[in-house]
Every structure is written in C-alpha cells, then in structure tokens.
Coordinates of C-alpha atoms and ligand atoms in Angstrom, one line a residue:
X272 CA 114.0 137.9 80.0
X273 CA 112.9 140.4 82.0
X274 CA 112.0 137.5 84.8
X275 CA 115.8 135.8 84.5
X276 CA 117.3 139.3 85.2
X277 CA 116.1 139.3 88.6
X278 CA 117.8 139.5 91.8
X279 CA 117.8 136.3 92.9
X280 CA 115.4 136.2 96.2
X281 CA 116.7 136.0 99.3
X282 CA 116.0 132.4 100.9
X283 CA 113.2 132.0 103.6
X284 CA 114.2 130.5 106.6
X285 CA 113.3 127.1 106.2
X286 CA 113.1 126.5 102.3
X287 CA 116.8 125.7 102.3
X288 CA 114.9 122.1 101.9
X289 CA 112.0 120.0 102.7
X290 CA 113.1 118.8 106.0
X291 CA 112.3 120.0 109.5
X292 CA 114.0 123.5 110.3
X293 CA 114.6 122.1 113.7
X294 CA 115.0 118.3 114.5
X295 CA 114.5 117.9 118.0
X296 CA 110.8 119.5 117.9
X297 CA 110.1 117.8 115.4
X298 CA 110.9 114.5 117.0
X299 CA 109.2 115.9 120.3
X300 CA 105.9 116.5 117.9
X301 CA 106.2 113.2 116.5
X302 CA 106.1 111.4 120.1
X303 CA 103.0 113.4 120.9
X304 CA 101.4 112.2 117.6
X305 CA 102.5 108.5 118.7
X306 CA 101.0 108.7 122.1
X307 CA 98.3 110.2 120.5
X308 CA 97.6 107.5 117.5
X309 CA 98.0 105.0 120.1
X310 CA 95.3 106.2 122.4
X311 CA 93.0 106.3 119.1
X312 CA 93.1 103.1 118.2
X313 CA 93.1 102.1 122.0
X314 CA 89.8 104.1 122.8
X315 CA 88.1 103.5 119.7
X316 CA 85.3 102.0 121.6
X317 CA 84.4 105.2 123.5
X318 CA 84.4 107.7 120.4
X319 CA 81.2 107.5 118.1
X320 CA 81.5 104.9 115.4
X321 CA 80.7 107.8 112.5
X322 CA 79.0 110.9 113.1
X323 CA 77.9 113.4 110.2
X324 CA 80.5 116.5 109.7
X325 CA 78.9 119.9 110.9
X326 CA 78.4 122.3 108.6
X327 CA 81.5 124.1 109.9
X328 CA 83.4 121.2 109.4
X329 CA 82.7 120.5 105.8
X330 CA 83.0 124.5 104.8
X331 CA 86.5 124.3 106.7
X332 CA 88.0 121.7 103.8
X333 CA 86.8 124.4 101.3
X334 CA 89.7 126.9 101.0
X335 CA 92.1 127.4 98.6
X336 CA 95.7 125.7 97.1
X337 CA 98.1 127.1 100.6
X338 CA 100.6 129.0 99.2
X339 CA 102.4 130.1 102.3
X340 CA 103.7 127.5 104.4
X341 CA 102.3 127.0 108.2
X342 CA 103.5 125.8 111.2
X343 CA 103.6 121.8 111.7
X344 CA 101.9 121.8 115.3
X345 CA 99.1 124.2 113.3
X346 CA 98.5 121.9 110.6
X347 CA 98.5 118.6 113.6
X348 CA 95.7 120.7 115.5
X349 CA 93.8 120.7 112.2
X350 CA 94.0 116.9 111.6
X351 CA 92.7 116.5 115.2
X352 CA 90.3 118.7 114.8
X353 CA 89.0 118.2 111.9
X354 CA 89.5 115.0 110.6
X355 CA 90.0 112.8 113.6
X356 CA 86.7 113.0 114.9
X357 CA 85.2 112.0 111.6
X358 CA 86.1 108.9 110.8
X359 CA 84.7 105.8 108.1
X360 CA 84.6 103.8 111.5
X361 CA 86.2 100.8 110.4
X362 CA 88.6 100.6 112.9
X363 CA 85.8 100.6 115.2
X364 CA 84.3 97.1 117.0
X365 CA 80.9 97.4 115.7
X366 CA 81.9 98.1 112.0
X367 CA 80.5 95.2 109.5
X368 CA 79.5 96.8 106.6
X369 CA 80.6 96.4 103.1
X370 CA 84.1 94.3 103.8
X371 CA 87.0 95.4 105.1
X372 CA 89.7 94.8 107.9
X373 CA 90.3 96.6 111.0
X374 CA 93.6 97.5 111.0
X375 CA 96.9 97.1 113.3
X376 CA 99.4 99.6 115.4
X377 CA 102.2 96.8 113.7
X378 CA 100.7 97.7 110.2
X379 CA 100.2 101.1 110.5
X380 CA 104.1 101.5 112.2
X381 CA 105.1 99.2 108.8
X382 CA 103.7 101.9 106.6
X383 CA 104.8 104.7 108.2
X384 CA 108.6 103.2 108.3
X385 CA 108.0 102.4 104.3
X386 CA 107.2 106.2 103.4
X387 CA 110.3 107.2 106.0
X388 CA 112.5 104.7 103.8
X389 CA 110.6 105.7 100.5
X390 CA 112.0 102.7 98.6
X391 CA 110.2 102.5 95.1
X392 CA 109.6 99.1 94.6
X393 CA 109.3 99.2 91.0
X394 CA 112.8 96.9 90.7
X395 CA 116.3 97.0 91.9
X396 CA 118.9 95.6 94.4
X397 CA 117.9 96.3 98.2
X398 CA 116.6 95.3 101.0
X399 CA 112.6 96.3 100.6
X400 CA 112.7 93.7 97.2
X401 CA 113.5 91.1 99.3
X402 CA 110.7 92.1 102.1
X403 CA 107.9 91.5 99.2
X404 CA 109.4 88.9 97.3
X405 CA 109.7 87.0 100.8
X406 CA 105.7 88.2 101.2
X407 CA 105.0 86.7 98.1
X408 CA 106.5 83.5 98.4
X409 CA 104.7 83.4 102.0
X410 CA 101.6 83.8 99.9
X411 CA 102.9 81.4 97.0
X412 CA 102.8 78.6 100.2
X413 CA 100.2 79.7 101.6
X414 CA 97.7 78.8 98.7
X415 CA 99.8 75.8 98.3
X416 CA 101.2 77.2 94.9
X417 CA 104.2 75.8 93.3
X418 CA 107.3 77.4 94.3
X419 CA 107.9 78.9 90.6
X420 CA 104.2 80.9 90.4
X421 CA 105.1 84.6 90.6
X422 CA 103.3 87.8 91.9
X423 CA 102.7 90.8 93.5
X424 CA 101.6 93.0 95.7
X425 CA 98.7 95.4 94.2
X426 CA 96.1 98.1 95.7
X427 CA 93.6 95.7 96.6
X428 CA 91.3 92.9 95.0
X429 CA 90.0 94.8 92.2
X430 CA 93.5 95.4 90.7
X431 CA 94.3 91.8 91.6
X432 CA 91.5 90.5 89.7
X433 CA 92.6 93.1 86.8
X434 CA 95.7 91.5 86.5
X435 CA 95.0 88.3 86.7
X436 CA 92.3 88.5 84.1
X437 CA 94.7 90.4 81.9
X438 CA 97.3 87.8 82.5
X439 CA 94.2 85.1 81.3
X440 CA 93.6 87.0 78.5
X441 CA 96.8 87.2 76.7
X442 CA 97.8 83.5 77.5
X443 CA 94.6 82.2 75.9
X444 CA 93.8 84.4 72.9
X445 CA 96.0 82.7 71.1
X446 CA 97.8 85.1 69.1
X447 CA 100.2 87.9 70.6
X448 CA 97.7 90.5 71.7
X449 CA 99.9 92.9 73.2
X450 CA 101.5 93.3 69.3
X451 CA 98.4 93.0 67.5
X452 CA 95.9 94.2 69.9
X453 CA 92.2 93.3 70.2
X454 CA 91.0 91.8 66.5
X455 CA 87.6 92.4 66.3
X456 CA 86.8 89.0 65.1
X457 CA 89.3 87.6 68.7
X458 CA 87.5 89.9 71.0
X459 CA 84.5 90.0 70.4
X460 CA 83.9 86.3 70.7
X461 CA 86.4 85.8 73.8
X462 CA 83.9 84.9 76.7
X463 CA 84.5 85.1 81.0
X464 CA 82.6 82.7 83.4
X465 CA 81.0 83.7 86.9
X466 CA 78.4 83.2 89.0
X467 CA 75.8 86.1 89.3
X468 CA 77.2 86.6 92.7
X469 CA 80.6 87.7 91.1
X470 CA 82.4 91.1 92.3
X471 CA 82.0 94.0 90.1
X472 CA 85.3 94.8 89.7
X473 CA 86.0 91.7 87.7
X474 CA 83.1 93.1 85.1
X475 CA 85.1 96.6 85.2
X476 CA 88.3 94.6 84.5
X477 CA 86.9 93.4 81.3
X478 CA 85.4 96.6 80.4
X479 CA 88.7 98.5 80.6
X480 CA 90.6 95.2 79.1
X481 CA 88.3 96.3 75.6
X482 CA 86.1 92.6 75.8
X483 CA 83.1 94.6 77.0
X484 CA 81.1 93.6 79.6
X485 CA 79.4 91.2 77.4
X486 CA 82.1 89.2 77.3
X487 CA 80.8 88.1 81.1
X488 CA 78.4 85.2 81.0
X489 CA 76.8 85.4 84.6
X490 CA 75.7 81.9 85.3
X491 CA 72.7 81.5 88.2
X492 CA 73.6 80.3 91.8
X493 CA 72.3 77.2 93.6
X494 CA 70.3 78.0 97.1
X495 CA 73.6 78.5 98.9
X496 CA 74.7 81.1 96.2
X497 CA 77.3 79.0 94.5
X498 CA 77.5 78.7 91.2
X499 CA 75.8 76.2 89.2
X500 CA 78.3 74.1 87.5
X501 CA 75.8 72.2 85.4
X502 CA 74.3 75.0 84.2
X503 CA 78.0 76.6 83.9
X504 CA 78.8 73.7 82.1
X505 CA 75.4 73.4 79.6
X506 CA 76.8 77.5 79.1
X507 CA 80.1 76.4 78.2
X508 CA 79.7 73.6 75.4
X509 CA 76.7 75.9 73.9
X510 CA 78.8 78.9 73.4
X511 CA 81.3 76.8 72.0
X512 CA 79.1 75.2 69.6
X513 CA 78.1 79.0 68.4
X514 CA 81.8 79.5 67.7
X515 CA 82.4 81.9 70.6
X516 CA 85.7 81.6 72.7
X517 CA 85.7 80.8 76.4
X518 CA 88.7 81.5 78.1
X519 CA 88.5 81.8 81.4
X520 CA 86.1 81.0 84.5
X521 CA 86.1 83.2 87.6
X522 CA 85.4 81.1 90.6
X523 CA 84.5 83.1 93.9
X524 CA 86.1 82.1 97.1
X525 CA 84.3 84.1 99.4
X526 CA 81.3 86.2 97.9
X527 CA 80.3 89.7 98.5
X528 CA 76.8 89.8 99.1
X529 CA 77.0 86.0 101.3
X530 CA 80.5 84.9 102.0
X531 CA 79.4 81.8 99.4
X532 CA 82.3 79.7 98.2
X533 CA 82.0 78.2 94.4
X534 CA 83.0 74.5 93.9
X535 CA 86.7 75.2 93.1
X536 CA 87.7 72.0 92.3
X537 CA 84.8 71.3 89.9
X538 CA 85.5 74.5 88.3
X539 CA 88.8 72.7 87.8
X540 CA 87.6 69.6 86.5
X541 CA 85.8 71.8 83.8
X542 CA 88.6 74.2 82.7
X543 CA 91.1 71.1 82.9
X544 CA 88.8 69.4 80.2
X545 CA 87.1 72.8 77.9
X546 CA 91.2 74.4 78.6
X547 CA 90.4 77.7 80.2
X548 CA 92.5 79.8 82.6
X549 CA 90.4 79.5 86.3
X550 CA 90.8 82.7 88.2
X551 CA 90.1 82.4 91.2
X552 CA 88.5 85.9 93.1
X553 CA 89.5 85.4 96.7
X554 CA 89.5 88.6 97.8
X555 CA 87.5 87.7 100.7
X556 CA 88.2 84.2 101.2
X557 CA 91.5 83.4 99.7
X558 CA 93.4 84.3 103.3
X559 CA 90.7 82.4 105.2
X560 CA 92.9 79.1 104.4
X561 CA 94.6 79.7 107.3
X562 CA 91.3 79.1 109.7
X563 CA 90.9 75.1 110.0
X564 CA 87.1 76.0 109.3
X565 CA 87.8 76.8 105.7
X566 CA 90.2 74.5 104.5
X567 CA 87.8 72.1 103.2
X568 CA 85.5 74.7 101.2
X569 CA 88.4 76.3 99.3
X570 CA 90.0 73.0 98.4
X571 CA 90.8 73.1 94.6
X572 CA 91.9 76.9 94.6
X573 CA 95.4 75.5 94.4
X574 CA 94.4 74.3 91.2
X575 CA 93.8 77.6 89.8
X576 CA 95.6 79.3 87.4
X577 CA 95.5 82.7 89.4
X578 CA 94.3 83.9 92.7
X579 CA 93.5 87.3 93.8
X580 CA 93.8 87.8 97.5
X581 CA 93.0 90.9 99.9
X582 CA 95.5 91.4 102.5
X583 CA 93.4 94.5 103.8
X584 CA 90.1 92.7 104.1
X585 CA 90.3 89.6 106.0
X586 CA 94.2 90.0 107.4
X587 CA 93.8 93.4 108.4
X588 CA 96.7 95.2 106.5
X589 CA 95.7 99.0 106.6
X590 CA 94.6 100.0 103.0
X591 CA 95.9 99.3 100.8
X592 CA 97.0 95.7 100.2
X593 CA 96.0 92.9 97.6
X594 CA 97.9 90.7 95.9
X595 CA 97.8 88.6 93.0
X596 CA 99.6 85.2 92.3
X597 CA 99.9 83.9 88.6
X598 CA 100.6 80.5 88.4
X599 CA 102.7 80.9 85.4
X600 CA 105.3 82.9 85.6
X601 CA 106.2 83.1 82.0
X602 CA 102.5 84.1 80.9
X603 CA 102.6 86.8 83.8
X604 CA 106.0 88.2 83.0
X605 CA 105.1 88.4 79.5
X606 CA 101.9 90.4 80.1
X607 CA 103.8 93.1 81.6
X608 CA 107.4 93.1 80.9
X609 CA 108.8 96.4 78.9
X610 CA 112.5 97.3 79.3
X611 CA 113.2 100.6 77.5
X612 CA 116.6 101.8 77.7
X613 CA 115.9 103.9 81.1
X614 CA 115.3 101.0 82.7
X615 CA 118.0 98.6 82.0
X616 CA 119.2 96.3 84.4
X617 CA 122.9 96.0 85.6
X618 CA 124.7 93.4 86.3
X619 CA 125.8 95.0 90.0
X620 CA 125.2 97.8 91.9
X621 CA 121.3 98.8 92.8
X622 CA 120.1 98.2 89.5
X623 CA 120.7 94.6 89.4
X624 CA 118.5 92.2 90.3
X625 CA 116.1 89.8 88.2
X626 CA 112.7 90.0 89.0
X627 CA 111.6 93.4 88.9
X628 CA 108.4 93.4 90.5
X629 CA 107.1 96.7 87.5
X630 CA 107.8 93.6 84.9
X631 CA 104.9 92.0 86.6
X632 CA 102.0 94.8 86.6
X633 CA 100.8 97.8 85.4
X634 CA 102.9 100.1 87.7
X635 CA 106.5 101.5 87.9
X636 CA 106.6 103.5 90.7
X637 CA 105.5 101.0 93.6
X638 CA 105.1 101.7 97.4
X639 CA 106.7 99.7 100.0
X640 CA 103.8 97.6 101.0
X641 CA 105.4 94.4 101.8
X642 CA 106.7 95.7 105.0
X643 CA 103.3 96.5 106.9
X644 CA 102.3 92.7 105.9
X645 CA 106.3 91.2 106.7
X646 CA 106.0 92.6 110.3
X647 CA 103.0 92.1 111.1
X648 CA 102.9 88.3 109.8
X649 CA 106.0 88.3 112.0
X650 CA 104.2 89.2 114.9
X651 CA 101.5 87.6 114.9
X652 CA 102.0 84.2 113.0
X653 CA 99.6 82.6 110.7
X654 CA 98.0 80.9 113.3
X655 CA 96.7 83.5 115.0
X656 CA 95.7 85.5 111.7
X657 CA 93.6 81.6 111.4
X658 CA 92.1 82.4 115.3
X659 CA 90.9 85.7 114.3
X660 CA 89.1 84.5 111.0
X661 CA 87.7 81.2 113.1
X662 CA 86.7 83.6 116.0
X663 CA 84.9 85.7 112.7
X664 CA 83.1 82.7 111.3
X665 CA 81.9 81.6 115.2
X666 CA 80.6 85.6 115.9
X667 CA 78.3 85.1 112.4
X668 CA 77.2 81.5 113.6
X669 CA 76.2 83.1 117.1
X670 CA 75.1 85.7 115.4
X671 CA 72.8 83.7 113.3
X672 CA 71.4 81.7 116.2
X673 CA 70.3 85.3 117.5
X674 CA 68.2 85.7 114.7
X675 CA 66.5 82.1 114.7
X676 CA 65.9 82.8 118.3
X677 CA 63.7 85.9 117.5
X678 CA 60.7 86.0 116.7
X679 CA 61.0 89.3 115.1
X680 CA 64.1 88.7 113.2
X681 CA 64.3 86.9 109.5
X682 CA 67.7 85.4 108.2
X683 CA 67.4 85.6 105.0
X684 CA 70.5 83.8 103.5
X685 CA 72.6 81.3 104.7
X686 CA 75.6 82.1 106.9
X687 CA 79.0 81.9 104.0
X688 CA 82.0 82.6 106.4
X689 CA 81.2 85.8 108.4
X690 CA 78.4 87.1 106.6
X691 CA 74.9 86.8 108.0
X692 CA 72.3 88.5 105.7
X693 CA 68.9 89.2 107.3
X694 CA 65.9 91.6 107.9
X695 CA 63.5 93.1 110.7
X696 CA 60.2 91.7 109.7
X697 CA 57.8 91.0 112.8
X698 CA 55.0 89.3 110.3
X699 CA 52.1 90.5 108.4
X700 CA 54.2 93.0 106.5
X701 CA 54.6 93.2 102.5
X702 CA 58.0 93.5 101.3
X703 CA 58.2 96.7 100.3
X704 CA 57.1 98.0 103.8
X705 CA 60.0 95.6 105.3
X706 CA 62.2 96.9 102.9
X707 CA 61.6 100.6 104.0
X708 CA 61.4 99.3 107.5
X709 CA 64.9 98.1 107.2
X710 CA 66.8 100.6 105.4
X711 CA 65.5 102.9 108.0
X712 CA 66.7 100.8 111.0
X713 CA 69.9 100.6 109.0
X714 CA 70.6 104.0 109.1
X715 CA 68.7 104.9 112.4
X716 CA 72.0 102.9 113.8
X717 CA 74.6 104.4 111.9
X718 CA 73.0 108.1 112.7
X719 CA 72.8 106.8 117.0
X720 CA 76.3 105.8 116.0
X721 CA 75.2 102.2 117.6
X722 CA 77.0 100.3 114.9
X723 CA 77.7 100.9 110.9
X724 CA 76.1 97.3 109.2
X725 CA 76.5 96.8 105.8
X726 CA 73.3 96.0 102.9
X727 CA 72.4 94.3 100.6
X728 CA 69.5 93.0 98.4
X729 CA 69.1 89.4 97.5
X730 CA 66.0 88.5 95.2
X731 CA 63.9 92.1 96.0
X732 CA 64.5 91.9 99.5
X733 CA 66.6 94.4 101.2
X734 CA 68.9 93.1 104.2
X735 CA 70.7 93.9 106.8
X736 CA 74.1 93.0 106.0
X737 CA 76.6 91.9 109.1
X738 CA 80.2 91.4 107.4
X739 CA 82.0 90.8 110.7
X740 CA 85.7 90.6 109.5
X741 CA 86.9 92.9 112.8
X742 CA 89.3 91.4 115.1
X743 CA 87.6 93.8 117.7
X744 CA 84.1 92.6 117.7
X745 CA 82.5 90.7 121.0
X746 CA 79.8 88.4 121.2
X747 CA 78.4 91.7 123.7
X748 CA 78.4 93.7 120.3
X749 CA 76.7 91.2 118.5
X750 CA 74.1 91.0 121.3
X751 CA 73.6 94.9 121.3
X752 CA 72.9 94.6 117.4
X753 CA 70.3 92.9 117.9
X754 CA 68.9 94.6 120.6
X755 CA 68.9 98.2 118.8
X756 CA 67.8 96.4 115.8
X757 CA 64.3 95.1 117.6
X758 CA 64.1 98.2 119.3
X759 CA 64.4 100.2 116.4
X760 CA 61.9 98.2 114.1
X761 CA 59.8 97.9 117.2
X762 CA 59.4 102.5 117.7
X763 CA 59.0 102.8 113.6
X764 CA 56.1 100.5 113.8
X765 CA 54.7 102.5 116.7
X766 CA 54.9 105.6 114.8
X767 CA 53.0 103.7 112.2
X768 CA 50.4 102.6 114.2
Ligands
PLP1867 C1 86.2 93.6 98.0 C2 86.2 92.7 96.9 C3 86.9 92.9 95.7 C4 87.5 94.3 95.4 O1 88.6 94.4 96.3 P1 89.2 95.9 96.6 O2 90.3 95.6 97.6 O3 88.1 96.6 97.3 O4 89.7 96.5 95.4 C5 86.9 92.0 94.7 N1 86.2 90.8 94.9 C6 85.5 90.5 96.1 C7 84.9 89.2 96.2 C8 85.5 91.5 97.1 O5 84.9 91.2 98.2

C-alpha cells in the first residue's frame, strides 16, 4: 500500500522510452561503428589471430548488474577496448580449427537489418516469411529435394540433426509417441545407425529425445573413415533377429575429425530394403554440392529422408545458421505442430498465412535468419559459394603435398574435403613423446598468435588438425604453417637434447 501511495517519480530524461534521446548522434555514432566494423574485418590480417585477456581485462567483465544507465559512446569505448581486441579468431586467414566459416560484411549487414526489423519468424503474413521460405526452397533445390519436402532454418547442425532425428523417431515408432510417449517396451529397443566417426551432437540428440545413448550403434569405419556398410549391414539384420527396432541410419556427409563422406547411396539401398528413415548429417558437407569436386561423393543424399545442413560452417553465414530439410512434410509438421487458441491463424490480416515455420520445430519465437543467407546468396551466387569450397578442397590438397614433401612432417589421415590431419614426428620418437611434441607446437602457435589449428586424435595419435573452411586463407598461409610448425618441433627437440 504504502508503495502505490507514492508520488509518482518524476521521469528521467531519456526513460520516456528505449530509443535514442537524440537521433542524429546516434546515427553519427553508428557511422563511426560502420567505418569502424569495416576496417576490422578489412585488417584482420594485421591484428593477432587470439591473444590471452590480461588480467585487467578479465577482472573488468566482473562487476555488477548496471543499474544506472551510461552513455552510448561510453559503452562503444568499452566494446573496443575490451572485447575487440580479443577475439575467437575465426574471422582471421589462418583460423582452421574445429569447423567453422569466416563470415561476411553482406551477412553481418543481413543480421543487423533482421534485429532493426525484429520480425519474429515464428508464423504470420509478411515479408521476412517469404525471405526464409524462399531460403528454404533454395535449399530444397539445392539438395535436389522434391519441391513438397519442408524445413527450416535452425541454430546450427546440432539442432538440425535434433530435429531431424526427432522427426525419424515419431514417423517410425509406429504408434503416436507424442500422445503416448516413450513405452518402455518401444524405446528401449528403438536403435540409430552411424559410423564411429559420427558428430556428437547426434548422440546428445538421442539422449535428450529419452532413447539413451544406447540406442546408438556406432559401426567401425573402413581406412578412409567411412562407414562400413557390411558390417552396418551384418549390425542391422542381427539386431533385428534379437527383436530390437532399427529405425534410422545416420549417414555423414562430411566428418568432423577427416572430412570423410559415407556411401550415401548404399545407405539407401539398405534403409530402402530394412525401411528405416536415413538422416543424413551434412553439417559440413551438405553445402559442398555446390563445388563440382563434391558432386560425385555426396550422390545419394537426395535419397535421404532428412538432411541437416550448416549454413555457418561451410557458406559462411555469421553464427548462427543451420537448417534442416525433412523430406516429408506431413511427418515433419506432425512432429511439431500445436495450435492453442493464442495462436490461431486468420484467414487475413498478419496472422494468416499457412506454413508457420513454429509448426515445424521446437521454437516460437524465431529470429530473422533468412535474411543474412537471402542477401548474401544474392550477392554472391552459388557459384562462387562452389569456388570458395573448390578453392578449400585445393588449399588441403596443397596442403597435403607440403607434408609428403617433408621429411619431418607425417599425414596421418587421408585428405576428406578440407581437412588434412597430421603430426610433427622427425623419426625415432614413440608416440607418446610425439603426442606431447605436438600438442605443444599446437599451442606454441596459437600463444605466437601464428595461426589457431584445430586437433584431434585418431587411433592414440594426437594430430594437428587443419580444417581450412576460410574464404581468406592463401596458399602463403598454408606455406607459413608449415614453416612455424618445423620450426617449432625443431626448438622443443633442442631443448630436449
Ligand atoms: C559442427 C558439426 C555439427 C554441429 O553443428 P553446430 O552448428 O556446431 O551445432 C554436427 N555435425 C557435424 C558433422 C559437424 O561438423
């Protein structure tokens, strides 16, 4: 009571609303920050790749919840100060670790144009629908899809693999799951297909679907790390005889640890004839259809049921961007689809419309994230998204032929795509001493900020890992790798000596 009886307090200057007090400085302070963002991207070559925060720097992000507001140029100073100069590095010519894309101005101007327009692209009549359904019937021929598959645009590849396994599930347990929910005596027999080379996030996806990871039967990989449909094959017809359900076979187009592609079109032939769902994990190499070089590997991924793609990994989207596309439209929609009363659909007016892209996934509320990917397919074309993954694929083969050349160098994979797995080992060495060796070099280059590489192991053997899916990278960067690299194993074994 007491509270409610209050004069009401006088207004601050400014908290009439959330938007600038004064317009024209504001616009003035958002040219700066374009000049400025430009410049950043356009020098990225001259800053360090990553450097470790000073101390100063990491107590500075320790303060409390702001109460009071501050001035915008304040807060601008702080984000060039403090976070600017301390970047992942991926944006950077000499980034190939883990996998991700580089990034674009075009991208990075569609996203900041989808927060000023703040459409939710949960549903509805307007203008941003049509951007991503246009995306995803780009997508729908870009896979060579028929015209009536469906989909959407999602975080990235692990939520595209999430709802494509959640769409697989539900079609093929054979009674309505989503009513009944897991029966113990369904669940715990359903079984998932992969190589051992499969991404992790599918695992997690049938962890948090309730079919355990159990449910994932990891089948061994042939020499070029693809999986080994025999064996996959032997698997299937055992299980089967031992009353368990298969459902579903992921096939990877594009592994993490060696850019390896499965045999799509035999993991056809064998879901065509045992009826599973094949899901097809392309986060890496779904996209790489549009490079001539990879046609002929991923042949057969248009006979998948689902595909999950990664528009921020090999097309260079900034984060974050996947996508899934369902083959079935009905079996996605009916995965997803719950209209209470709130959400309704007119017949006119904004909340019209069929296809609600929230009847297709797990969320309502939905960023604009077709427009980074609309305008910059726009500007750029297909084709020369297909240059930059061929110019990828020719960097790892050169790349590759550096390390034959060298004595001192080991590849220790073969070359899948643009990945090129190998190790420092100048002979006479046992593992474990290479395997120190290396992780030391490894981060010897990140802390000289020479380059970040990525890792891995394979077997017990710990590699340098060069996932070169950078539109920036030169065959001079490639050359410089390997320089640092020899030089670097070359001073550690001094010190040894
Ligand atoms: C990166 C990756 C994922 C996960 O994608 P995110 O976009 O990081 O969520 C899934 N599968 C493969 C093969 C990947 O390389």
């Amino acid at each position: 009571m007491e509270e409610m009886n209050r004069e009401p307090e006088k207004v601050e200057q400014g908290s009439e609303s959330l938007d600038p007090l004064d317009w024209e400085s504001m616009k003035s302070l958002l040219h700066i920050m374009v000049d400025d963002a430009i410049d950043y991207v356009a020098n990225v070559r001259d800053r360090k790749i990553w450097q470790e925060m000073p101390d100063h720097v990491q107590a500075y992000f320790d303060t409390t919840l702001p109460e009071r507001p501050s001035d915008i140029t304040q807060v601008y100073r702080e984000l060039k100060e403090k976070i600017l100069p301390y970047p992942m590095g991926n944006i950077h010519p000499r980034f190939w670790a883990w996998y991700m894309g580089s990034g674009t101005i075009t991208g990075a101007i569609g996203d900041f144009w989808a927060s000023i327009m703040n459409p939710n692209l949960g549903g509805g009549n307007h203008a941003p629908h049509k951007v991503e359904e246009q995306i995803i019937s780009w997508m729908i021929d870009m896979i060579q899809f028929p015209k009536s598959a469906s989909g959407l645009l999602v975080s990235g590849g692990s939520m595209a693999n999430f709802t494509g396994l959640l769409v697989a599930r539900n079609a093929k347990a054979g009674y309505d799951v989503r009513t009944e929910g897991l029966k113990d005596n369904v669940a715990n027999r359903m079984r998932v297909y992969s190589s051992t080379e499969v991404h992790s996030s599918n695992q997690k996806a049938l962890e948090i679907m309730g079919l355990g990871a159990k449910s994932l039967c990891k089948i061994p990989v042939l020499d070029d790390y693809t999986i080994d449909v025999t064996r996959l094959q032997e698997q299937i017809c055992k299980d089967k005889v031992a009353g368990l359900l298969p459902f579903c076979i992921i096939g990877t187009a594009g592994t993490i640890n060696t850019g390896a592609i499965d045999d799509l079109n035999a993991l056809a032939d064998i879901c065509e004839r045992e009826d599973l769902w094949l899901h097809v994990d392309g986060a890496i190499g779904a996209v790489a259809v549009l490079s001539d070089r990879v046609k002929r590997p991923l042949r057969g991924m248009e006979k998948a049921d689902s595909v999950a793609l990664d528009l921020h990994k090999w097309m260079h989207m900034p984060f974050e961007a996947g996508c899934i596309i369902v083959k079935h439209q009905d079996a996605h929609k009916n995965t997803f689809s719950l209209i209470p009363e709130y959400l309704a659909k007119n017949t006119r007016g904004v909340a019209s419309g069929e296809n609600w892209f929230s009847e297709y996934g797990l969320q309502l509320s939905r960023r604009f994230r077709a427009l980074k990917v609309w305008m910059s397919l726009k500007e750029h074309g297909t084709i020369r998204f297909g240059d930059m993954i061929s110019k990828n694929i020719d960097q790892a083969q050169y790349l590759g032929r550096l390390i034959r050349a060298n004595a001192k160098l080991e590849l220790l994979a073969p070359i899948g795509l643009d990945i090129v797995c190998f190790r420092y080992n100048p002979g006479k060495l046992k593992d474990e001493l290479l395997n120190d060796l290396n992780k030391e070099i490894k981060l010897q280059l990140e802390e000289e900020a020479i380059a970040v590489p990525g890792y891995t192991t394979l077997g017990d053997v710990y590699c340098i890992r060069i996932a070169i899916a950078n539109h920036r990278t030169t065959l001079q960067d490639l050359n410089e790798l390997i320089f640092h690299v020899v030089r670097l194993g070359d001073n550690l074994i001094r010190a040894q000596a």
